[in-house]
Each structure stands twice: as C-alpha cells, then as structure tokens.
Tab-separated table of C-alpha atoms in Angstrom:
chain	number	residue	atom	x	y	z
A	245	MET	CA	114.998	200.207	218.007
A	246	VAL	CA	116.354	196.698	218.592
A	247	MET	CA	120.019	196.009	219.306
A	248	ASP	CA	121.714	193.027	217.611
A	249	ALA	CA	124.573	190.902	218.953
A	250	ASN	CA	127.103	193.399	217.616
A	251	GLY	CA	125.485	196.360	219.341
A	252	ARG	CA	123.983	197.759	216.140
A	253	SER	CA	120.499	199.297	216.259
A	254	HIS	CA	117.841	197.972	213.872
A	255	ARG	CA	114.539	199.444	212.838
A	256	ALA	CA	111.529	197.441	213.926
A	257	LYS	CA	110.057	194.777	211.650
A	258	GLY	CA	107.004	195.542	209.560
A	259	LEU	CA	108.343	198.614	207.795
A	260	PRO	CA	108.253	198.854	203.961
A	261	LYS	CA	110.670	196.800	201.866
A	262	GLY	CA	114.132	198.316	201.981
A	263	TYR	CA	113.754	199.416	205.574
A	264	ALA	CA	112.663	196.400	207.553
A	265	GLY	CA	115.572	194.779	209.336
A	266	THR	CA	118.106	197.340	208.187
A	267	TYR	CA	120.553	198.716	210.715
A	268	ASP	CA	121.637	202.158	211.681
A	269	GLY	CA	125.329	202.355	210.827
A	270	ASN	CA	125.955	205.532	212.782
A	271	THR	CA	126.863	203.780	215.996
A	272	ALA	CA	130.329	203.370	217.433
A	273	ALA	CA	129.867	199.610	217.359
A	274	ALA	CA	129.208	199.692	213.605
A	275	ALA	CA	132.340	201.704	212.943
A	276	ALA	CA	134.430	199.210	214.894
A	277	ALA	CA	132.801	196.103	213.381
A	278	ASP	CA	135.121	193.428	212.046
A	279	VAL	CA	133.132	191.126	209.789
A	280	THR	CA	134.706	187.971	208.385
A	281	PRO	CA	133.853	187.329	204.709
A	282	PRO	CA	131.453	184.436	204.088
A	283	ALA	CA	132.862	181.107	202.952
A	284	ALA	CA	131.438	181.732	199.477
A	285	TYR	CA	133.838	184.665	199.127
A	286	TYR	CA	136.790	182.258	199.071
A	287	ASP	CA	135.535	179.031	197.499
A	288	GLY	CA	134.236	180.346	194.193
A	289	ARG	CA	130.477	180.315	194.919
A	290	MET	CA	130.332	184.125	195.075
A	291	ASP	CA	130.505	185.743	191.635
A	292	GLU	CA	132.116	189.118	190.945
A	293	ASP	CA	128.863	191.076	191.278
A	294	ASP	CA	128.221	189.505	194.679
A	295	ARG	CA	131.809	190.187	195.756
A	296	LEU	CA	131.478	193.825	194.730
A	297	GLY	CA	128.228	194.183	196.643
A	298	TRP	CA	129.714	192.604	199.741
A	299	ALA	CA	132.804	194.828	199.558
A	300	GLU	CA	130.690	197.984	199.172
A	301	GLY	CA	128.681	196.953	202.209
A	302	MET	CA	131.841	196.520	204.239
A	303	ASP	CA	133.076	199.937	203.127
A	304	ALA	CA	129.796	201.498	204.234
A	305	LEU	CA	130.328	199.959	207.658
A	306	ASN	CA	133.921	201.216	207.818
A	307	ASP	CA	134.961	197.578	208.256
A	308	ARG	CA	138.428	196.345	207.475
A	309	HIS	CA	139.183	195.335	203.894
A	310	VAL	CA	139.626	191.676	203.066
A	311	GLY	CA	143.224	190.609	203.530
A	312	ALA	CA	145.315	189.826	200.461
A	313	PRO	CA	145.250	186.191	199.298
A	314	ARG	CA	147.863	183.927	200.839
A	315	LEU	CA	151.003	183.630	198.752
A	316	PRO	CA	152.744	180.326	197.996
A	317	ASP	CA	155.708	179.571	200.227
A	318	GLY	CA	158.890	181.409	199.346
A	319	LEU	CA	157.299	184.623	198.047
A	320	ASP	CA	157.709	187.745	200.167
A	321	SER	CA	154.285	189.273	200.820
A	322	GLY	CA	155.870	192.697	201.273
A	323	ARG	CA	157.108	192.610	197.703
A	324	TRP	CA	154.251	190.780	195.995
A	325	HIS	CA	151.086	192.353	197.339
A	326	ASP	CA	150.398	195.590	195.457
A	327	GLU	CA	148.400	198.541	196.801
A	328	PHE	CA	145.147	196.800	195.888
A	329	GLY	CA	146.027	193.565	197.687
A	330	ALA	CA	146.576	191.614	194.463
A	331	ASN	CA	149.359	189.051	194.112
A	332	ALA	CA	151.453	191.137	191.706
A	333	CYS	CA	155.123	192.058	191.583
A	334	ASN	CA	157.494	194.076	189.384
A	335	ALA	CA	160.940	192.537	188.890
A	336	GLY	CA	163.554	192.458	186.166
A	337	GLY	CA	161.585	194.824	183.934
A	338	CYS	CA	158.553	192.499	184.008
A	339	THR	CA	155.225	192.522	185.795
A	340	PHE	CA	154.235	189.179	187.309
A	341	THR	CA	150.704	188.358	188.455
A	342	LEU	CA	149.808	185.140	190.301
A	343	GLY	CA	146.648	183.136	189.943
A	344	ASP	CA	145.178	180.956	192.687
A	345	GLY	CA	146.077	177.525	194.001
A	346	ALA	CA	149.108	175.662	195.299
A	347	ASP	CA	150.933	175.949	191.951
A	348	PRO	CA	149.271	178.980	190.353
A	349	ASP	CA	149.796	180.238	186.850
A	350	VAL	CA	152.058	183.265	186.576
A	351	ARG	CA	151.182	185.960	184.028
A	352	VAL	CA	154.422	187.473	182.751
A	353	PHE	CA	154.117	190.894	181.085
A	354	ASN	CA	157.260	192.183	179.384
A	355	ARG	CA	157.428	195.025	176.872
A	356	SER	CA	153.907	194.493	175.492
A	357	ARG	CA	154.346	190.705	175.363
A	358	ILE	CA	152.551	188.275	177.659
A	359	ALA	CA	153.278	184.691	178.666
A	360	ASN	CA	151.581	182.374	181.172
A	361	LEU	CA	153.523	179.679	183.003
A	362	PRO	CA	153.041	177.621	186.185
A	363	LEU	CA	154.850	179.040	189.200
A	364	SER	CA	156.866	175.821	189.542
A	365	VAL	CA	158.075	176.205	185.939
A	366	VAL	CA	159.056	179.864	186.432
A	367	ARG	CA	161.011	178.985	189.562
A	368	ALA	CA	162.711	176.037	187.902
A	369	ARG	CA	163.766	178.145	184.927
A	370	LEU	CA	165.111	180.933	187.109
A	371	GLY	CA	167.188	178.368	188.967
A	372	GLY	CA	168.895	177.246	185.764
A	373	ALA	CA	172.091	178.588	184.246
A	374	ASP	CA	170.470	180.234	181.197
A	375	PRO	CA	166.783	180.942	181.893
A	376	LYS	CA	164.576	182.222	179.098
A	377	PHE	CA	160.914	183.057	178.586
A	378	ASP	CA	159.026	182.247	175.395
A	379	PHE	CA	156.619	184.996	174.343
A	380	GLY	CA	155.556	183.274	171.145
A	381	ASP	CA	157.305	185.592	168.699
A	382	ARG	CA	160.735	185.047	170.250
A	383	ALA	CA	162.506	183.940	173.405
A	384	TRP	CA	163.635	186.557	175.925
A	385	ARG	CA	166.582	186.131	178.266
A	386	PRO	CA	166.965	188.552	181.190
A	387	ASP	CA	170.348	190.219	181.554
A	388	PRO	CA	172.339	189.496	184.752
A	389	ASP	CA	170.845	192.397	186.740
A	390	GLU	CA	167.320	191.549	185.659
A	391	LEU	CA	167.909	187.878	186.429
A	392	ALA	CA	169.198	188.624	189.931
A	393	ASP	CA	166.133	190.793	190.613
A	394	MET	CA	163.744	188.130	189.340
A	395	ARG	CA	165.436	185.390	191.349
A	396	GLU	CA	165.126	187.521	194.487
A	397	ALA	CA	161.424	188.145	193.805
A	398	PHE	CA	160.695	184.430	193.405
A	399	GLY	CA	162.941	183.293	196.261
A	400	VAL	CA	165.119	181.247	193.895
A	401	THR	CA	168.733	180.256	194.475
A	402	PRO	CA	170.521	179.312	191.222
A	403	ARG	CA	171.558	175.709	190.946
A	404	ASN	CA	175.248	174.900	190.907
A	405	LEU	CA	175.263	172.222	188.242
A	406	ARG	CA	177.864	169.606	189.038
A	407	ASP	CA	180.073	168.090	186.366
A	408	ASP	CA	178.151	164.857	186.229
A	409	ARG	CA	175.895	164.004	183.336
A	410	PHE	CA	172.732	163.148	185.167
A	411	ALA	CA	173.316	165.314	188.226
A	412	GLY	CA	173.869	168.162	185.779
A	413	LEU	CA	170.487	167.468	184.212
A	414	LEU	CA	168.568	167.361	187.478
A	415	GLY	CA	170.520	169.633	189.793
A	416	PRO	CA	170.243	169.505	193.609
A	417	ASP	CA	166.427	169.141	193.491
A	418	PRO	CA	165.513	166.343	191.045
A	419	VAL	CA	161.904	167.432	190.629
A	420	GLU	CA	162.713	171.113	190.066
A	421	GLY	CA	165.483	170.124	187.689
A	422	SER	CA	163.215	167.872	185.675
A	423	ILE	CA	160.567	170.614	185.428
A	424	SER	CA	163.166	173.103	184.246
A	425	SER	CA	164.489	170.740	181.592
A	426	VAL	CA	161.019	170.013	180.204
A	427	ALA	CA	159.964	173.664	180.355
A	428	ASP	CA	162.908	174.688	178.167
A	429	THR	CA	161.890	172.193	175.476
A	430	TYR	CA	158.096	172.184	175.832
A	431	PRO	CA	156.731	175.613	176.790
A	432	GLY	CA	153.062	176.257	177.509
A	433	ALA	CA	150.445	173.549	177.964
A	434	ASN	CA	152.868	170.626	177.805
A	435	ALA	CA	155.078	172.119	180.511
A	436	ARG	CA	151.943	172.641	182.606
A	437	LEU	CA	150.969	168.985	182.172
A	438	TYR	CA	154.433	167.794	183.180
A	439	ALA	CA	154.534	170.106	186.209
A	440	ASP	CA	151.074	168.939	187.283
A	441	PHE	CA	152.113	165.295	186.994
A	442	VAL	CA	155.325	165.546	189.014
A	443	ARG	CA	153.861	167.975	191.559
A	444	HIS	CA	150.594	166.069	192.100
A	445	PRO	CA	151.478	162.393	191.609
A	446	ARG	CA	148.349	161.133	193.380
A	447	ARG	CA	145.879	162.806	191.068
A	448	ARG	CA	143.736	160.456	189.012
A	449	SER	CA	143.194	162.695	185.987
A	450	TYR	CA	144.981	165.553	184.234
A	451	THR	CA	144.160	168.045	181.494
A	452	LEU	CA	146.031	168.987	178.326
A	453	GLU	CA	144.501	171.849	176.326
A	454	GLY	CA	141.032	171.014	177.607
A	455	GLU	CA	141.324	167.240	177.090
A	456	ALA	CA	140.987	165.053	180.183
A	457	MET	CA	143.662	162.380	180.402
A	458	SER	CA	144.064	159.343	182.636
A	459	ARG	CA	147.039	159.070	184.938
A	460	ALA	CA	148.551	156.240	182.872
A	461	ARG	CA	148.322	158.246	179.647
A	462	THR	CA	149.664	161.367	181.357
A	463	ARG	CA	152.630	159.396	182.656
A	464	ASP	CA	153.491	158.277	179.123
A	465	TYR	CA	153.356	161.892	177.910
A	466	ALA	CA	155.445	163.132	180.831
A	467	ARG	CA	158.069	160.424	180.401
A	468	GLY	CA	158.409	161.132	176.696
A	469	MET	CA	158.805	164.851	177.323
A	470	PHE	CA	161.462	164.326	179.982
A	471	VAL	CA	163.496	161.866	177.934
A	472	GLU	CA	163.420	164.128	174.875
A	473	SER	CA	164.303	167.222	176.892
A	474	ALA	CA	167.230	165.325	178.452
A	475	ARG	CA	168.439	164.441	174.963
A	476	ASN	CA	168.277	168.119	173.966
A	477	ASP	CA	170.118	169.157	177.120
A	478	ALA	CA	172.944	166.722	176.357
A	479	LYS	CA	173.296	168.116	172.833
A	480	ALA	CA	173.619	171.631	174.245
A	481	TRP	CA	176.285	170.560	176.752
A	482	GLY	CA	178.745	169.657	174.010
A	483	ALA	CA	180.726	166.712	172.678
A	484	ASP	CA	181.593	165.374	176.128
A	485	TYR	CA	177.969	164.323	176.645
A	486	ASP	CA	176.278	161.509	174.727
A	487	PRO	CA	172.583	162.364	174.093
A	488	ALA	CA	171.614	158.698	173.847
A	489	ASP	CA	173.260	157.891	177.180
A	490	VAL	CA	171.749	160.907	178.962
A	491	SER	CA	168.256	160.218	177.612
A	492	GLU	CA	168.560	156.561	178.703
A	493	ARG	CA	169.547	157.676	182.205
A	494	ALA	CA	166.611	160.089	182.204
A	495	GLY	CA	164.223	157.278	181.342
A	496	ARG	CA	165.580	155.078	184.148
A	497	TRP	CA	165.292	157.933	186.648
A	498	PHE	CA	161.717	158.662	185.617
A	499	ASP	CA	160.696	154.982	185.775
A	500	GLY	CA	162.170	154.684	189.252
A	501	LYS	CA	160.448	157.783	190.572
A	502	TYR	CA	157.122	157.355	188.758
A	503	PRO	CA	156.729	153.595	188.102
A	504	ALA	CA	154.538	152.560	185.228
A	505	PRO	CA	151.140	151.105	186.200
A	506	LYS	CA	150.786	147.343	185.951
A	507	ARG	CA	149.164	146.395	182.664
A	508	GLN	CA	146.218	144.047	182.853
C-alpha cells in the first residue's frame, strides 16, 4: 500500500481498471477528510450528473456536505436555508425560492400559483404601502399578518411615504422606490429590465425576453417605464396630485441620475 498526502492508503499501480489508484476508505484519516469542492462545482462548468457523482463520492468518504449557497445581504440564513441547504423560505402563506447571483430571481409559490420576480423587485414591493403580487390570472395582496411575516423574511422595513409628491414616489431610498413604482405597473420581464438597469448601471448590454439591447436603448425603455409608472402613481394618490407634474418630475430625476448618452 502507498499512503497519500491525506494519510489514505492506495492500492499499487498496475492493477486492473477500476482498482488501480483507488484508495481504501476504511482509515481514520478518510473518515475525517474535509475535501473542498472543485472550482467547477461553483462556476457552472460541472453539470448535474457530475455534481451528483461528486456528492456521492463525498458521502462515501463520510466528508462534510457542501455548505449552503451564500444568501444576499439582509436575508437570515437560519430562516432561508431549508433542510437540504437550498435557499428556500416559507412566509406569509407562500414558499419563496431564490436563484443565484447578486440580484437573483425569486420563485413565489402561493396556492397553486407561481410568479417569478427579481429579489430587488420583491423587496421594493414589500416596502410599499400596498404591495401586491401578479400571478397572471389575478393580483394577490397579503393580509396584514402575512405582510408582516413576509417583510420579516426579506429583511424589509416599510417606507414611511412623506407628504411630498416626488418624495412620496421615491421614498427614503430613491432606487428602491423607483423599482417598486415600475414593478407595480410593469410586472415580469419589463420590471426585470428596469431593475437590471438601475442596479447595474455600468453594464454595456441588457436582455429583454431574450433580445439583447444596448445600454442606450435600455435607458430609453427604463426612462419611459419610470415616467409612466409615476403618472399612474399620481392618479392613484388622488386629486391633490397632478399626474403630468409628477411624471415630469420623474423624468427630471431619471435624467439627473442616469444621464442620456451623447448623440453623435
């Protein structure tokens, strides 16, 4: 037998295929092994079959399981990680499952209906005064107890909208407020595009329903969505708010924060 760097005994080379170079896992060192997953496990180069094979090998060695994926800031790992290590959580009568990335998609499952929204959009909606979720057939609004539970799960503090036209539109966090406003008017892919634009302003290209778009074109889309959503917000606020004035203010705010590219 030959001992490797981890103290595991290997059969000598030259044996038939399936035996040569294999190790004897019945050693104390093998039971205590702590093997870090390969880089391919995390970066997408390892497919599901390879992941399964790697995991089974680690189980055979009595190694530790791979830790649960890192959660975005503000989410409590004790509440989100289920017994299988997945980024899932039950709150407000819904089941939420996170995808990957800095602003992952959230799969919302509620009473046999499913919706998918960016995490930034979900948080922005929950921070608003009257959050709702569009499941295609109809909108669903959580009741106060459900809403409080969902806000706690997502680490969201409701915005105290001040009695000022534009401050009321944006709230304390202008970016979160703008995402929330657009998400209420443009659910789905358009809300995703807007969230991507305001969250990643240095990106050179964006995608809308599979179509690649330049930054300049995306900006025009995003501006139009924000101005129109501001107009809709003003209509909902009542007669004291002029939709034309609020939408004009929205356009000026957007142009100041995301200036238009210089035309050649």
